[in-house]
PDB file of C-alpha atoms in Angstrom:
ATOM      1  CA  MET A  28     114.105  21.369  35.356  1.00 39.00           C
ATOM      2  CA  THR A  29     114.193  21.101  31.553  1.00 45.00           C
ATOM      3  CA  THR A  30     114.159  17.315  31.662  1.00 44.00           C
ATOM      4  CA  THR A  31     111.198  17.306  34.033  1.00 45.00           C
ATOM      5  CA  THR A  32     109.238  19.719  31.847  1.00 43.00           C
ATOM      6  CA  GLN A  33     109.895  17.747  28.675  1.00 45.00           C
ATOM      7  CA  ALA A  34     108.858  14.525  30.401  1.00 46.00           C
ATOM      8  CA  ALA A  35     105.602  16.085  31.533  1.00 45.00           C
ATOM      9  CA  LEU A  36     104.567  17.249  28.050  1.00 42.00           C
ATOM     10  CA  PRO A  37     103.699  13.815  26.560  1.00 50.00           C
ATOM     11  CA  ALA A  38     101.573  13.001  29.591  1.00 46.00           C
ATOM     12  CA  SER A  39      99.697  16.301  29.246  1.00 44.00           C
ATOM     13  CA  ARG A  40      99.088  15.748  25.563  1.00 48.00           C
ATOM     14  CA  SER A  41      97.900  12.202  26.248  1.00 49.00           C
ATOM     15  CA  THR A  42      95.463  13.504  28.859  1.00 56.00           C
ATOM     16  CA  HIS A  43      93.790  15.795  26.330  1.00 66.00           C
ATOM     17  CA  ARG A  44      94.039  13.506  23.288  1.00 83.00           C
ATOM     18  CA  VAL A  45      90.874  13.141  21.197  1.00 81.00           C
ATOM     19  CA  THR A  46      89.623   9.565  21.484  1.00 89.00           C
ATOM     20  CA  THR A  47      86.510   7.763  20.300  1.00 87.00           C
ATOM     21  CA  ALA A  48      85.286   7.323  23.872  1.00 89.00           C
ATOM     22  CA  ARG A  49      85.647  11.038  24.589  1.00 90.00           C
ATOM     23  CA  VAL A  50      83.841  12.063  21.431  1.00 92.00           C
ATOM     24  CA  LEU A  51      81.021   9.643  22.263  1.00 92.00           C
ATOM     25  CA  ARG A  52      80.861  11.009  25.805  1.00 92.00           C
ATOM     26  CA  SER A  53      80.692  14.544  24.464  1.00 91.00           C
ATOM     27  CA  GLU A  54      77.832  13.741  22.106  1.00 93.00           C
ATOM     28  CA  TRP A  55      75.958  11.875  24.829  1.00 93.00           C
ATOM     29  CA  HIS A  56      76.379  14.853  27.161  1.00 92.00           C
ATOM     30  CA  LYS A  57      75.035  17.236  24.512  1.00 92.00           C
ATOM     31  CA  LEU A  58      72.084  14.954  23.766  1.00 92.00           C
ATOM     32  CA  ARG A  59      70.980  14.298  27.341  1.00 92.00           C
ATOM     33  CA  THR A  60      71.252  17.930  28.439  1.00 92.00           C
ATOM     34  CA  LEU A  61      68.890  19.222  25.742  1.00 89.00           C
ATOM     35  CA  ARG A  62      65.234  19.592  26.674  1.00 91.00           C
ATOM     36  CA  SER A  63      64.236  18.721  23.100  1.00 90.00           C
ATOM     37  CA  THR A  64      65.741  15.237  23.552  1.00 93.00           C
ATOM     38  CA  TRP A  65      63.429  14.337  26.404  1.00 94.00           C
ATOM     39  CA  ILE A  66      60.454  15.920  24.671  1.00 95.00           C
ATOM     40  CA  THR A  67      60.917  14.049  21.387  1.00 96.00           C
ATOM     41  CA  VAL A  68      61.882  10.680  22.889  1.00 96.00           C
ATOM     42  CA  GLY A  69      59.159  10.956  25.513  1.00 96.00           C
ATOM     43  CA  SER A  70      56.596  11.890  22.859  1.00 96.00           C
ATOM     44  CA  ALA A  71      57.617   8.929  20.696  1.00 97.00           C
ATOM     45  CA  CYS A  72      57.317   6.469  23.591  1.00 97.00           C
ATOM     46  CA  ALA A  73      54.076   7.965  24.896  1.00 97.00           C
ATOM     47  CA  THR A  74      52.501   7.927  21.424  1.00 97.00           C
ATOM     48  CA  VAL A  75      53.240   4.238  20.879  1.00 97.00           C
ATOM     49  CA  LEU A  76      51.957   3.308  24.338  1.00 97.00           C
ATOM     50  CA  ALA A  77      48.839   5.518  24.236  1.00 96.00           C
ATOM     51  CA  ILE A  78      47.734   4.440  20.759  1.00 96.00           C
ATOM     52  CA  GLY A  79      48.422   0.792  21.610  1.00 94.00           C
ATOM     53  CA  ILE A  80      46.183   1.038  24.678  1.00 94.00           C
ATOM     54  CA  LEU A  81      43.528   2.874  22.662  1.00 93.00           C
ATOM     55  CA  MET A  82      43.550   0.212  19.949  1.00 90.00           C
ATOM     56  CA  GLY A  83      43.271  -2.505  22.564  1.00 88.00           C
ATOM     57  CA  ALA A  84      40.484  -0.804  24.498  1.00 89.00           C
ATOM     58  CA  THR A  85      38.351  -0.325  21.373  1.00 88.00           C
ATOM     59  CA  TYR A  86      39.141  -3.580  19.562  1.00 86.00           C
ATOM     60  CA  GLU A  87      36.397  -6.132  18.981  1.00 83.00           C
ATOM     61  CA  THR A  88      36.641  -9.493  17.265  1.00 82.00           C
ATOM     62  CA  GLY A  89      35.002  -9.354  13.858  1.00 74.00           C
ATOM     63  CA  GLY A  90      35.419  -5.607  13.561  1.00 69.00           C
ATOM     64  CA  GLY A  91      37.402  -5.845  10.334  1.00 68.00           C
ATOM     65  CA  ASP A  92      40.952  -5.780  11.705  1.00 72.00           C
ATOM     66  CA  GLY A  93      41.284  -9.491  12.330  1.00 72.00           C
ATOM     67  CA  ASP A  94      43.647  -9.926   9.369  1.00 79.00           C
ATOM     68  CA  VAL A  95      46.047  -7.233  10.623  1.00 85.00           C
ATOM     69  CA  ASP A  96      49.276  -8.529  12.137  1.00 89.00           C
ATOM     70  CA  THR A  97      48.927  -8.440  15.915  1.00 91.00           C
ATOM     71  CA  VAL A  98      52.267  -6.701  16.506  1.00 93.00           C
ATOM     72  CA  VAL A  99      51.543  -4.128  13.804  1.00 93.00           C
ATOM     73  CA  LEU A 100      48.130  -3.447  15.347  1.00 92.00           C
ATOM     74  CA  THR A 101      49.549  -3.183  18.864  1.00 93.00           C
ATOM     75  CA  LEU A 102      52.423  -0.902  17.845  1.00 95.00           C
ATOM     76  CA  ILE A 103      50.574   1.107  15.201  1.00 94.00           C
ATOM     77  CA  GLY A 104      51.636   4.226  17.082  1.00 95.00           C
ATOM     78  CA  SER A 105      55.153   3.649  15.769  1.00 95.00           C
ATOM     79  CA  GLN A 106      53.998   5.223  12.501  1.00 93.00           C
ATOM     80  CA  PHE A 107      53.823   8.504  14.408  1.00 95.00           C
ATOM     81  CA  ALA A 108      56.845   7.825  16.598  1.00 96.00           C
ATOM     82  CA  GLN A 109      59.084   7.765  13.526  1.00 96.00           C
ATOM     83  CA  PHE A 110      58.423  11.484  13.030  1.00 96.00           C
ATOM     84  CA  PHE A 111      59.509  12.341  16.581  1.00 97.00           C
ATOM     85  CA  LEU A 112      62.701  10.292  16.263  1.00 97.00           C
ATOM     86  CA  ALA A 113      63.446  11.782  12.849  1.00 97.00           C
ATOM     87  CA  VAL A 114      63.127  15.268  14.322  1.00 96.00           C
ATOM     88  CA  LEU A 115      65.507  14.336  17.141  1.00 96.00           C
ATOM     89  CA  ALA A 116      68.040  12.929  14.660  1.00 96.00           C
ATOM     90  CA  VAL A 117      67.889  16.035  12.485  1.00 96.00           C
ATOM     91  CA  LEU A 118      68.254  18.335  15.490  1.00 95.00           C
ATOM     92  CA  MET A 119      71.365  16.466  16.615  1.00 94.00           C
ATOM     93  CA  ILE A 120      73.315  17.645  13.584  1.00 94.00           C
ATOM     94  CA  ALA A 121      71.377  20.273  11.621  1.00 94.00           C
ATOM     95  CA  GLY A 122      70.470  21.986  14.878  1.00 92.00           C
ATOM     96  CA  GLU A 123      74.178  22.573  15.539  1.00 91.00           C
ATOM     97  CA  TYR A 124      74.519  24.260  12.159  1.00 89.00           C
ATOM     98  CA  ALA A 125      71.556  26.485  13.012  1.00 89.00           C
ATOM     99  CA  THR A 126      73.067  27.589  16.345  1.00 88.00           C
ATOM    100  CA  GLY A 127      76.678  27.689  15.145  1.00 87.00           C
ATOM    101  CA  MET A 128      77.754  25.098  17.712  1.00 88.00           C
ATOM    102  CA  ILE A 129      79.052  22.890  14.915  1.00 88.00           C
ATOM    103  CA  ARG A 130      82.139  25.130  14.724  1.00 88.00           C
ATOM    104  CA  ALA A 131      83.051  24.303  18.301  1.00 88.00           C
ATOM    105  CA  SER A 132      82.400  20.596  17.739  1.00 86.00           C
ATOM    106  CA  LEU A 133      84.626  20.439  14.660  1.00 85.00           C
ATOM    107  CA  SER A 134      87.318  22.568  16.297  1.00 86.00           C
ATOM    108  CA  ALA A 135      87.479  20.113  19.198  1.00 86.00           C
ATOM    109  CA  VAL A 136      87.606  17.142  16.772  1.00 86.00           C
ATOM    110  CA  PRO A 137      89.603  18.354  13.731  1.00 81.00           C
ATOM    111  CA  ARG A 138      89.251  15.034  11.869  1.00 85.00           C
ATOM    112  CA  ARG A 139      85.496  15.780  11.718  1.00 87.00           C
ATOM    113  CA  LEU A 140      84.155  12.333  10.840  1.00 92.00           C
ATOM    114  CA  PRO A 141      84.323  10.997  14.435  1.00 92.00           C
ATOM    115  CA  VAL A 142      81.756  13.670  15.313  1.00 93.00           C
ATOM    116  CA  LEU A 143      79.291  12.284  12.774  1.00 94.00           C
ATOM    117  CA  TRP A 144      79.892   8.664  13.766  1.00 95.00           C
ATOM    118  CA  ALA A 145      79.535   9.541  17.443  1.00 95.00           C
ATOM    119  CA  LYS A 146      76.236  11.306  16.803  1.00 96.00           C
ATOM    120  CA  ALA A 147      74.988   8.285  14.866  1.00 97.00           C
ATOM    121  CA  GLY A 148      76.138   5.866  17.562  1.00 96.00           C
ATOM    122  CA  VAL A 149      74.606   7.807  20.432  1.00 97.00           C
ATOM    123  CA  PHE A 150      71.330   8.283  18.574  1.00 97.00           C
ATOM    124  CA  ALA A 151      71.149   4.597  17.630  1.00 97.00           C
ATOM    125  CA  ALA A 152      71.756   3.477  21.222  1.00 97.00           C
ATOM    126  CA  VAL A 153      69.177   5.859  22.706  1.00 97.00           C
ATOM    127  CA  SER A 154      66.555   5.219  20.033  1.00 97.00           C
ATOM    128  CA  PHE A 155      66.853   1.433  20.026  1.00 98.00           C
ATOM    129  CA  ALA A 156      66.839   1.177  23.818  1.00 97.00           C
ATOM    130  CA  ALA A 157      63.859   3.514  24.240  1.00 97.00           C
ATOM    131  CA  MET A 158      61.757   1.962  21.479  1.00 97.00           C
ATOM    132  CA  SER A 159      62.584  -1.625  22.490  1.00 97.00           C
ATOM    133  CA  ALA A 160      61.440  -0.912  26.034  1.00 97.00           C
ATOM    134  CA  THR A 161      58.315   0.842  24.750  1.00 97.00           C
ATOM    135  CA  ALA A 162      57.438  -1.992  22.371  1.00 97.00           C
ATOM    136  CA  LEU A 163      57.833  -4.606  25.102  1.00 97.00           C
ATOM    137  CA  LEU A 164      55.828  -2.533  27.583  1.00 97.00           C
ATOM    138  CA  THR A 165      53.025  -1.784  25.118  1.00 96.00           C
ATOM    139  CA  PHE A 166      52.692  -5.408  24.034  1.00 95.00           C
ATOM    140  CA  GLY A 167      52.964  -6.649  27.614  1.00 94.00           C
ATOM    141  CA  LEU A 168      50.183  -4.328  28.785  1.00 94.00           C
ATOM    142  CA  THR A 169      47.717  -4.543  25.917  1.00 92.00           C
ATOM    143  CA  GLN A 170      47.728  -8.298  25.389  1.00 91.00           C
ATOM    144  CA  PRO A 171      46.554  -9.423  28.854  1.00 90.00           C
ATOM    145  CA  LEU A 172      44.296  -6.390  29.358  1.00 87.00           C
ATOM    146  CA  PHE A 173      42.558  -6.088  26.005  1.00 87.00           C
ATOM    147  CA  PHE A 174      43.466  -8.683  23.372  1.00 85.00           C
ATOM    148  CA  GLN A 175      43.482 -11.828  25.542  1.00 85.00           C
ATOM    149  CA  ASP A 176      40.002 -13.049  24.552  1.00 83.00           C
ATOM    150  CA  THR A 177      40.033 -11.791  20.957  1.00 87.00           C
ATOM    151  CA  ASP A 178      41.359 -13.055  17.636  1.00 84.00           C
ATOM    152  CA  GLN A 179      44.425 -10.834  18.204  1.00 87.00           C
ATOM    153  CA  ALA A 180      45.580 -12.734  21.286  1.00 87.00           C
ATOM    154  CA  ALA A 181      49.308 -13.442  21.226  1.00 90.00           C
ATOM    155  CA  ALA A 182      52.259 -14.053  23.531  1.00 90.00           C
ATOM    156  CA  PHE A 183      55.938 -13.154  23.540  1.00 91.00           C
ATOM    157  CA  SER A 184      56.743 -16.802  22.851  1.00 91.00           C
ATOM    158  CA  ASP A 185      54.630 -16.980  19.682  1.00 92.00           C
ATOM    159  CA  PRO A 186      56.580 -17.348  16.426  1.00 92.00           C
ATOM    160  CA  GLY A 187      57.808 -14.025  15.098  1.00 93.00           C
ATOM    161  CA  VAL A 188      56.470 -11.866  17.938  1.00 95.00           C
ATOM    162  CA  ALA A 189      59.737 -11.108  19.742  1.00 95.00           C
ATOM    163  CA  ARG A 190      61.488 -10.561  16.408  1.00 96.00           C
ATOM    164  CA  ALA A 191      58.782  -8.121  15.303  1.00 96.00           C
ATOM    165  CA  LEU A 192      58.907  -6.183  18.586  1.00 96.00           C
ATOM    166  CA  PHE A 193      62.646  -5.661  18.368  1.00 97.00           C
ATOM    167  CA  GLY A 194      62.320  -5.281  14.598  1.00 96.00           C
ATOM    168  CA  THR A 195      60.043  -2.292  15.144  1.00 96.00           C
ATOM    169  CA  ALA A 196      62.684  -0.676  17.361  1.00 97.00           C
ATOM    170  CA  ALA A 197      65.372  -1.425  14.765  1.00 97.00           C
ATOM    171  CA  ALA A 198      63.269  -0.016  11.926  1.00 97.00           C
ATOM    172  CA  LEU A 199      62.584   3.222  13.810  1.00 97.00           C
ATOM    173  CA  THR A 200      66.265   3.549  14.690  1.00 97.00           C
ATOM    174  CA  LEU A 201      67.430   3.020  11.105  1.00 97.00           C
ATOM    175  CA  LEU A 202      64.871   5.493   9.783  1.00 97.00           C
ATOM    176  CA  GLY A 203      66.172   7.972  12.348  1.00 97.00           C
ATOM    177  CA  LEU A 204      69.751   7.398  11.180  1.00 97.00           C
ATOM    178  CA  LEU A 205      68.594   8.054   7.631  1.00 97.00           C
ATOM    179  CA  ALA A 206      67.127  11.349   8.839  1.00 97.00           C
ATOM    180  CA  LEU A 207      70.373  12.164  10.656  1.00 97.00           C
ATOM    181  CA  GLY A 208      72.252  11.717   7.390  1.00 97.00           C
ATOM    182  CA  LEU A 209      69.829  14.037   5.632  1.00 97.00           C
ATOM    183  CA  GLY A 210      70.400  16.599   8.358  1.00 96.00           C
ATOM    184  CA  GLY A 211      74.130  16.407   7.737  1.00 95.00           C
ATOM    185  CA  VAL A 212      73.676  16.761   3.977  1.00 95.00           C
ATOM    186  CA  LEU A 213      71.216  19.659   4.026  1.00 94.00           C
ATOM    187  CA  ARG A 214      72.388  21.387   7.259  1.00 93.00           C
ATOM    188  CA  SER A 215      68.866  22.749   7.709  1.00 94.00           C
ATOM    189  CA  VAL A 216      66.340  21.539  10.269  1.00 95.00           C
ATOM    190  CA  PRO A 217      63.170  22.311   8.233  1.00 95.00           C
ATOM    191  CA  GLY A 218      64.850  21.228   4.994  1.00 96.00           C
ATOM    192  CA  ALA A 219      65.964  17.866   6.382  1.00 96.00           C
ATOM    193  CA  ILE A 220      62.615  17.169   8.052  1.00 96.00           C
ATOM    194  CA  GLY A 221      60.808  18.048   4.813  1.00 95.00           C
ATOM    195  CA  ALA A 222      63.172  15.827   2.808  1.00 95.00           C
ATOM    196  CA  PHE A 223      62.568  12.961   5.213  1.00 96.00           C
ATOM    197  CA  ILE A 224      58.793  13.224   5.058  1.00 94.00           C
ATOM    198  CA  CYS A 225      58.528  13.838   1.309  1.00 93.00           C
ATOM    199  CA  GLY A 226      61.483  11.874   0.001  1.00 91.00           C
ATOM    200  CA  VAL A 227      61.657   8.946   2.416  1.00 91.00           C
ATOM    201  CA  LEU A 228      58.055   8.369   3.499  1.00 90.00           C
ATOM    202  CA  VAL A 229      55.792   9.816   0.792  1.00 90.00           C
ATOM    203  CA  LEU A 230      57.689   9.479  -2.505  1.00 88.00           C
ATOM    204  CA  PRO A 231      58.219   5.682  -2.220  1.00 86.00           C
ATOM    205  CA  GLU A 232      54.473   5.198  -1.706  1.00 84.00           C
ATOM    206  CA  VAL A 233      53.764   7.269  -4.823  1.00 87.00           C
ATOM    207  CA  LEU A 234      56.319   5.351  -6.897  1.00 84.00           C
ATOM    208  CA  ALA A 235      54.843   2.050  -5.724  1.00 79.00           C
ATOM    209  CA  MET A 236      51.580   2.930  -7.482  1.00 83.00           C
ATOM    210  CA  LEU A 237      53.253   3.037 -10.901  1.00 83.00           C
ATOM    211  CA  PRO A 238      52.077   0.122 -13.100  1.00 82.00           C
ATOM    212  CA  TYR A 239      55.511  -1.408 -13.676  1.00 82.00           C
ATOM    213  CA  ASP A 240      56.690  -4.772 -12.363  1.00 80.00           C
ATOM    214  CA  ALA A 241      60.232  -3.522 -11.748  1.00 83.00           C
ATOM    215  CA  VAL A 242      58.961  -0.636  -9.626  1.00 82.00           C
ATOM    216  CA  GLU A 243      56.667  -2.958  -7.694  1.00 80.00           C
ATOM    217  CA  THR A 244      59.560  -5.289  -6.919  1.00 85.00           C
ATOM    218  CA  ALA A 245      61.884  -2.435  -5.949  1.00 87.00           C
ATOM    219  CA  SER A 246      59.241  -0.840  -3.727  1.00 87.00           C
ATOM    220  CA  ARG A 247      59.529  -3.767  -1.312  1.00 90.00           C
ATOM    221  CA  TYR A 248      62.941  -2.452  -0.334  1.00 92.00           C
ATOM    222  CA  PHE A 249      61.993   1.219  -0.037  1.00 93.00           C
ATOM    223  CA  PRO A 250      62.167   2.448   3.596  1.00 94.00           C
ATOM    224  CA  PRO A 251      58.410   2.423   4.408  1.00 92.00           C
ATOM    225  CA  LYS A 252      57.810  -1.092   3.038  1.00 91.00           C
ATOM    226  CA  ALA A 253      61.019  -2.457   4.527  1.00 94.00           C
ATOM    227  CA  ALA A 254      60.091  -1.034   7.938  1.00 94.00           C
ATOM    228  CA  GLU A 255      56.626  -2.586   7.668  1.00 93.00           C
ATOM    229  CA  ALA A 256      58.062  -6.007   6.824  1.00 93.00           C
ATOM    230  CA  LEU A 257      60.549  -5.799   9.682  1.00 94.00           C
ATOM    231  CA  SER A 258      57.797  -4.872  12.164  1.00 94.00           C
ATOM    232  CA  SER A 259      55.419  -7.742  11.319  1.00 94.00           C
ATOM    233  CA  ALA A 260      55.305 -11.050  13.177  1.00 92.00           C
ATOM    234  CA  GLU A 261      53.923 -12.804  10.100  1.00 89.00           C
ATOM    235  CA  HIS A 262      55.310 -12.547   6.597  1.00 85.00           C
ATOM    236  CA  LEU A 263      53.290  -9.991   4.651  1.00 80.00           C
ATOM    237  CA  PRO A 264      52.216 -10.756   1.070  1.00 81.00           C
ATOM    238  CA  ASP A 265      54.372  -9.099  -1.599  1.00 80.00           C
ATOM    239  CA  ALA A 266      56.824  -7.950   1.072  1.00 85.00           C
ATOM    240  CA  ALA A 267      60.510  -8.586   1.615  1.00 89.00           C
ATOM    241  CA  SER A 268      61.646 -11.111   4.200  1.00 91.00           C
ATOM    242  CA  PRO A 269      62.626  -9.669   7.600  1.00 92.00           C
ATOM    243  CA  GLY A 270      66.313 -10.270   6.884  1.00 93.00           C
ATOM    244  CA  ALA A 271      66.149  -8.575   3.486  1.00 94.00           C
ATOM    245  CA  ALA A 272      64.133  -5.699   4.967  1.00 94.00           C
ATOM    246  CA  LEU A 273      66.732  -5.171   7.711  1.00 96.00           C
ATOM    247  CA  LEU A 274      69.524  -5.182   5.146  1.00 97.00           C
ATOM    248  CA  ALA A 275      67.654  -2.716   2.924  1.00 96.00           C
ATOM    249  CA  LEU A 276      67.029  -0.276   5.773  1.00 97.00           C
ATOM    250  CA  THR A 277      70.642  -0.585   6.893  1.00 97.00           C
ATOM    251  CA  LEU A 278      71.855   0.235   3.381  1.00 97.00           C
ATOM    252  CA  TRP A 279      69.512   3.243   3.127  1.00 97.00           C
ATOM    253  CA  ALA A 280      70.800   4.596   6.448  1.00 97.00           C
ATOM    254  CA  ALA A 281      74.408   3.862   5.462  1.00 97.00           C
ATOM    255  CA  ALA A 282      73.989   5.666   2.131  1.00 97.00           C
ATOM    256  CA  SER A 283      72.556   8.739   3.849  1.00 97.00           C
ATOM    257  CA  LEU A 284      75.335   8.841   6.459  1.00 97.00           C
ATOM    258  CA  THR A 285      78.003   8.267   3.804  1.00 97.00           C
ATOM    259  CA  ALA A 286      76.739  11.241   1.806  1.00 97.00           C
ATOM    260  CA  ALA A 287      76.814  13.349   4.980  1.00 96.00           C
ATOM    261  CA  ALA A 288      80.360  12.154   5.729  1.00 95.00           C
ATOM    262  CA  LEU A 289      81.642  13.003   2.254  1.00 95.00           C
ATOM    263  CA  LEU A 290      80.193  16.502   2.403  1.00 93.00           C
ATOM    264  CA  LEU A 291      81.448  17.025   5.947  1.00 91.00           C
ATOM    265  CA  ARG A 292      85.002  16.275   4.829  1.00 88.00           C
ATOM    266  CA  HIS A 293      84.922  18.619   1.842  1.00 83.00           C
ATOM    267  CA  ARG A 294      82.974  21.577   3.238  1.00 79.00           C
ATOM    268  CA  ASP A 295      84.636  24.404   5.106  1.00 70.00           C
ATOM    269  CA  VAL A 296      82.210  23.892   8.022  1.00 65.00           C
TER     270      VAL A 296
END
């Protein structure tokens, strides 16, 4: 009897061992069962699609927008979608601090950091998939219906178009990951959302107006400018290349998540 019991213990412990796949599954379950997830993701997708259709329905050649990049014009609603995705990212982590659920999450995963990485991974997968599908759908609908006979006519096969469509999804996802990191640092939903809007979106635009060459050069790699460069089919003047913009946004998101990880390891909760 003793031998049988001892032999069964390792199997039991293995069954309940914390693994990366189980932490990811847990975070995905929490995300998909929240009503706020469907509201924010649905609002982001609907905003991009609705504004894209509105821009197409009201666009006329010679109306003054002919020099605007066609992908930027079609997906201009992504400027609003970034707020919805940022709110979702902040709620994923700061929302747990507000409700106290973070204690249960960290008790189930004592090493702590896998919880943060799982949240980031699940958010990135959901955000990129949703916004890629929305970008493709919006472009696929508006081009044949509205832009076909205008100076904004374009096709998926045109140079830079496919890259810009997926680049828009990548930019929105990386901005959301930056917001998720801020949520982990500040542990406050309103505080993190305010920091994202003021510190990530507004402050770089203010700094870019300073009359210094170094600031002007650096501003190309600030999140708003990098996202704009990544979302354009054509290279914008005084903007970073798409590759450099992607790297810059990745580093911004990584820095935010690293700060959240360091604080998560050293805080009591």
